[in-house]
Tab-separated table of C-alpha atoms in Angstrom:
chain	number	residue	atom	x	y	z
O	821	MET	CA	-31.407	69.885	49.303
O	822	THR	CA	-30.924	73.266	47.693
O	823	PRO	CA	-27.610	74.235	46.070
O	824	LYS	CA	-27.034	76.706	48.932
O	825	GLU	CA	-27.576	73.997	51.548
O	826	LYS	CA	-25.227	71.637	49.680
O	827	ALA	CA	-22.548	74.335	49.368
O	828	ASP	CA	-22.782	75.026	53.106
O	829	GLU	CA	-22.652	71.310	53.895
O	830	LEU	CA	-19.516	70.778	51.791
O	831	PHE	CA	-17.853	73.877	53.241
O	832	ASN	CA	-18.531	72.643	56.775
O	833	LYS	CA	-17.338	69.103	55.994
O	834	PHE	CA	-14.011	70.418	54.752
O	835	SER	CA	-13.529	72.779	57.704
O	836	GLU	CA	-11.069	71.436	60.267
O	837	ARG	CA	-12.273	71.272	63.858
O	838	ARG	CA	-9.790	71.123	66.706
O	839	LYS	CA	-9.869	71.449	70.452
O	840	LEU	CA	-7.374	73.977	71.787
O	841	LEU	CA	-6.329	74.463	75.371
O	842	THR	CA	-6.283	78.108	76.410
O	843	GLU	CA	-5.120	79.585	79.680
O	844	THR	CA	-8.306	81.569	80.238
O	845	LYS	CA	-11.114	79.430	78.820
O	846	GLY	CA	-9.736	75.895	79.094
O	847	TRP	CA	-10.586	73.653	76.148
O	848	VAL	CA	-12.281	75.484	73.280
O	849	GLU	CA	-13.286	74.326	69.833
O	850	HIS	CA	-11.429	76.024	66.991
O	851	ILE	CA	-12.738	75.822	63.423
O	852	ASP	CA	-10.210	76.427	60.649
O	853	SER	CA	-12.032	76.951	57.381
O	854	SER	CA	-9.141	78.555	55.492
O	855	LYS	CA	-8.848	75.612	53.062
O	856	ALA	CA	-12.484	74.479	53.110
O	857	LYS	CA	-13.582	76.527	50.116
O	858	GLY	CA	-10.780	75.208	47.914
O	859	HIS	CA	-11.361	71.594	48.909
O	860	ALA	CA	-15.118	71.881	48.350
O	861	LEU	CA	-14.553	73.433	44.913
O	862	VAL	CA	-12.225	70.585	43.941
O	863	ALA	CA	-14.874	68.049	44.982
O	864	VAL	CA	-17.584	69.791	42.966
O	865	ASP	CA	-15.297	70.128	39.928
O	866	GLU	CA	-14.642	66.385	40.083
O	867	LEU	CA	-18.379	65.644	40.207
O	868	ILE	CA	-18.929	67.837	37.149
O	869	LYS	CA	-16.063	66.141	35.268
O	870	ILE	CA	-17.402	62.685	36.103
O	871	HIS	CA	-20.843	63.690	34.856
O	872	TYR	CA	-19.355	64.790	31.541
O	873	LEU	CA	-17.325	61.583	31.241
O	874	LEU	CA	-20.320	59.370	31.950
O	875	THR	CA	-22.724	61.188	29.663
O	876	ALA	CA	-20.182	62.147	26.985
O	877	THR	CA	-22.060	65.413	26.583
O	878	HIS	CA	-21.939	68.886	27.999
O	879	ASP	CA	-25.666	68.985	28.496
O	880	THR	CA	-27.713	71.216	30.730
O	881	SER	CA	-29.521	68.517	32.664
O	882	PRO	CA	-30.943	69.415	36.066
O	883	SER	CA	-28.235	67.422	37.836
O	884	ILE	CA	-25.334	69.222	36.154
O	885	ASN	CA	-27.021	72.588	36.629
O	886	TYR	CA	-27.423	71.774	40.330
O	887	TRP	CA	-23.663	71.183	40.733
O	888	LYS	CA	-22.836	74.285	38.707
O	889	ASP	CA	-25.081	76.284	41.054
O	890	VAL	CA	-23.317	74.743	44.068
O	891	LYS	CA	-19.973	75.751	42.558
O	892	GLN	CA	-21.107	79.351	41.991
O	893	ILE	CA	-22.281	79.617	45.602
O	894	LEU	CA	-18.995	78.200	46.897
O	895	GLU	CA	-17.034	80.681	44.803
O	896	LYS	CA	-18.905	83.541	46.490
O	897	LEU	CA	-18.084	82.352	50.025
């Protein structure tokens, strides 16, 4: 999965989906993504912190670079 795909996946997972009853259309799905970006960024920050705690280094391994790329993409959303 590319960093862009992962960023989109996290954003969508943290978006709230609700069914709303309207007078004209009946039941419609409403997606509230106002907090999704912030929640996804917190999750990615935690993954980065855990990596640093487990490796005790601030290396530039492919895995940490992947999560940093995901974070940059999320910040641009």
